[in-house]
Amino acid sequence: MPTVAILAPYQQIAAEIRHEIVSGHLPVGGKLPSEHVLAAEHQVARATIQSALRVLRTEGLIASRKGAGNYVTSLAAADASRCPARIELDHAQVGWLSRLPLPPQGLDPVLHCELDHPHPGPHAGLAQNANGTGWWVQWSLTASEINPFRACDEEDCPLYHGHPGRHHQP
């Protein structure tokens, strides 16, 4: 049974800013709006904005300059042909997935998009458990959904029809 989760506000804001960076609306070297402006824009506390910016700093997309603000540092460290979008699974999703048989390395709660960049539609990350059954996580800027599957090919894929990018064959 698939599980759906709404992203925490700081994750939604981080995803929106990440999208602005990846789409070129916030260019490398560009300054982000101040924390106060972002908090007012998103109608959240400044601490929520600080959490979102911390995620983007950890990803290497922005850097903070003391007294000067936050600036875009790079588009992504990954291959430029791959979508740089990523997601951190919430506690409910990690709990549900942890009940599945897992490979020896365990569960990584941070997934990277598996589709070519750029692409329309939701982002997607793939993981596989020990008995050959895999699962996809699809996400947008506001929600994520985990979908188990047995096979993924051109005819039987949990993503939108005609998506760019590779397919996984368990």
JSON list of N, CA, C and O in Angstrom, two decimals, residues 21 24-31 61 65 71-76:
[
{"chain": "A", "resi": 21, "resn": "ILE", "atom": "N", "xyz": [16.72, 27.97, -8.37]},
{"chain": "A", "resi": 21, "resn": "ILE", "atom": "CA", "xyz": [18.14, 27.90, -8.73]},
{"chain": "A", "resi": 21, "resn": "ILE", "atom": "C", "xyz": [18.33, 27.06, -9.99]},
{"chain": "A", "resi": 21, "resn": "ILE", "atom": "O", "xyz": [18.98, 27.48, -10.94]},
{"chain": "A", "resi": 24, "resn": "GLY", "atom": "N", "xyz": [17.23, 28.57, -13.22]},
{"chain": "A", "resi": 24, "resn": "GLY", "atom": "CA", "xyz": [17.98, 29.75, -13.63]},
{"chain": "A", "resi": 24, "resn": "GLY", "atom": "C", "xyz": [17.36, 31.07, -13.19]},
{"chain": "A", "resi": 24, "resn": "GLY", "atom": "O", "xyz": [17.92, 32.14, -13.46]},
{"chain": "A", "resi": 25, "resn": "HIS", "atom": "N", "xyz": [16.23, 31.03, -12.49]},
{"chain": "A", "resi": 25, "resn": "HIS", "atom": "CA", "xyz": [15.63, 32.26, -11.98]},
{"chain": "A", "resi": 25, "resn": "HIS", "atom": "C", "xyz": [16.49, 32.89, -10.89]},
{"chain": "A", "resi": 25, "resn": "HIS", "atom": "O", "xyz": [16.44, 34.10, -10.68]},
{"chain": "A", "resi": 26, "resn": "LEU", "atom": "N", "xyz": [17.25, 32.06, -10.19]},
{"chain": "A", "resi": 26, "resn": "LEU", "atom": "CA", "xyz": [18.26, 32.54, -9.23]},
{"chain": "A", "resi": 26, "resn": "LEU", "atom": "C", "xyz": [19.61, 32.07, -9.78]},
{"chain": "A", "resi": 26, "resn": "LEU", "atom": "O", "xyz": [19.98, 30.92, -9.60]},
{"chain": "A", "resi": 27, "resn": "PRO", "atom": "N", "xyz": [20.34, 32.92, -10.48]},
{"chain": "A", "resi": 27, "resn": "PRO", "atom": "CA", "xyz": [21.59, 32.48, -11.13]},
{"chain": "A", "resi": 27, "resn": "PRO", "atom": "C", "xyz": [22.73, 32.30, -10.14]},
{"chain": "A", "resi": 27, "resn": "PRO", "atom": "O", "xyz": [22.71, 32.83, -9.02]},
{"chain": "A", "resi": 28, "resn": "VAL", "atom": "N", "xyz": [23.74, 31.54, -10.56]},
{"chain": "A", "resi": 28, "resn": "VAL", "atom": "CA", "xyz": [24.95, 31.38, -9.75]},
{"chain": "A", "resi": 28, "resn": "VAL", "atom": "C", "xyz": [25.51, 32.77, -9.45]},
{"chain": "A", "resi": 28, "resn": "VAL", "atom": "O", "xyz": [25.61, 33.61, -10.35]},
{"chain": "A", "resi": 29, "resn": "GLY", "atom": "N", "xyz": [25.80, 33.02, -8.19]},
{"chain": "A", "resi": 29, "resn": "GLY", "atom": "CA", "xyz": [26.28, 34.32, -7.75]},
{"chain": "A", "resi": 29, "resn": "GLY", "atom": "C", "xyz": [25.17, 35.25, -7.32]},
{"chain": "A", "resi": 29, "resn": "GLY", "atom": "O", "xyz": [25.41, 36.27, -6.69]},
{"chain": "A", "resi": 30, "resn": "GLY", "atom": "N", "xyz": [23.93, 34.89, -7.66]},
{"chain": "A", "resi": 30, "resn": "GLY", "atom": "CA", "xyz": [22.78, 35.73, -7.30]},
{"chain": "A", "resi": 30, "resn": "GLY", "atom": "C", "xyz": [22.49, 35.67, -5.81]},
{"chain": "A", "resi": 30, "resn": "GLY", "atom": "O", "xyz": [22.72, 34.66, -5.15]},
{"chain": "A", "resi": 31, "resn": "LYS", "atom": "N", "xyz": [21.98, 36.77, -5.29]},
{"chain": "A", "resi": 31, "resn": "LYS", "atom": "CA", "xyz": [21.64, 36.86, -3.87]},
{"chain": "A", "resi": 31, "resn": "LYS", "atom": "C", "xyz": [20.19, 36.46, -3.65]},
{"chain": "A", "resi": 31, "resn": "LYS", "atom": "O", "xyz": [19.30, 36.88, -4.39]},
{"chain": "A", "resi": 61, "resn": "LEU", "atom": "N", "xyz": [24.19, 24.25, -2.67]},
{"chain": "A", "resi": 61, "resn": "LEU", "atom": "CA", "xyz": [23.56, 25.15, -3.64]},
{"chain": "A", "resi": 61, "resn": "LEU", "atom": "C", "xyz": [23.70, 26.62, -3.26]},
{"chain": "A", "resi": 61, "resn": "LEU", "atom": "O", "xyz": [23.66, 27.48, -4.13]},
{"chain": "A", "resi": 65, "resn": "ARG", "atom": "N", "xyz": [27.17, 34.54, 3.52]},
{"chain": "A", "resi": 65, "resn": "ARG", "atom": "CA", "xyz": [28.25, 35.50, 3.75]},
{"chain": "A", "resi": 65, "resn": "ARG", "atom": "C", "xyz": [27.83, 36.35, 4.93]},
{"chain": "A", "resi": 65, "resn": "ARG", "atom": "O", "xyz": [26.82, 37.06, 4.87]},
{"chain": "A", "resi": 71, "resn": "TYR", "atom": "N", "xyz": [23.90, 33.45, -1.01]},
{"chain": "A", "resi": 71, "resn": "TYR", "atom": "CA", "xyz": [24.15, 33.53, -2.43]},
{"chain": "A", "resi": 71, "resn": "TYR", "atom": "C", "xyz": [24.17, 32.14, -3.06]},
{"chain": "A", "resi": 71, "resn": "TYR", "atom": "O", "xyz": [24.59, 31.17, -2.43]},
{"chain": "A", "resi": 72, "resn": "VAL", "atom": "N", "xyz": [23.71, 32.06, -4.31]},
{"chain": "A", "resi": 72, "resn": "VAL", "atom": "CA", "xyz": [23.73, 30.80, -5.06]},
{"chain": "A", "resi": 72, "resn": "VAL", "atom": "C", "xyz": [25.18, 30.49, -5.42]},
{"chain": "A", "resi": 72, "resn": "VAL", "atom": "O", "xyz": [25.90, 31.34, -5.94]},
{"chain": "A", "resi": 73, "resn": "THR", "atom": "N", "xyz": [25.63, 29.25, -5.11]},
{"chain": "A", "resi": 73, "resn": "THR", "atom": "CA", "xyz": [27.02, 28.88, -5.37]},
{"chain": "A", "resi": 73, "resn": "THR", "atom": "C", "xyz": [27.18, 27.95, -6.56]},
{"chain": "A", "resi": 73, "resn": "THR", "atom": "O", "xyz": [28.21, 27.98, -7.21]},
{"chain": "A", "resi": 74, "resn": "SER", "atom": "N", "xyz": [26.20, 27.07, -6.81]},
{"chain": "A", "resi": 74, "resn": "SER", "atom": "CA", "xyz": [26.31, 26.13, -7.93]},
{"chain": "A", "resi": 74, "resn": "SER", "atom": "C", "xyz": [24.95, 25.57, -8.26]},
{"chain": "A", "resi": 74, "resn": "SER", "atom": "O", "xyz": [24.02, 25.70, -7.47]},
{"chain": "A", "resi": 75, "resn": "LEU", "atom": "N", "xyz": [24.84, 24.96, -9.42]},
{"chain": "A", "resi": 75, "resn": "LEU", "atom": "CA", "xyz": [23.57, 24.35, -9.79]},
{"chain": "A", "resi": 75, "resn": "LEU", "atom": "C", "xyz": [23.43, 22.95, -9.23]},
{"chain": "A", "resi": 75, "resn": "LEU", "atom": "O", "xyz": [22.37, 22.54, -8.84]},
{"chain": "A", "resi": 76, "resn": "ALA", "atom": "N", "xyz": [24.48, 22.18, -9.22]},
{"chain": "A", "resi": 76, "resn": "ALA", "atom": "CA", "xyz": [24.48, 20.85, -8.63]},
{"chain": "A", "resi": 76, "resn": "ALA", "atom": "C", "xyz": [25.84, 20.24, -8.83]},
{"chain": "A", "resi": 76, "resn": "ALA", "atom": "O", "xyz": [26.53, 20.51, -9.81]}
]
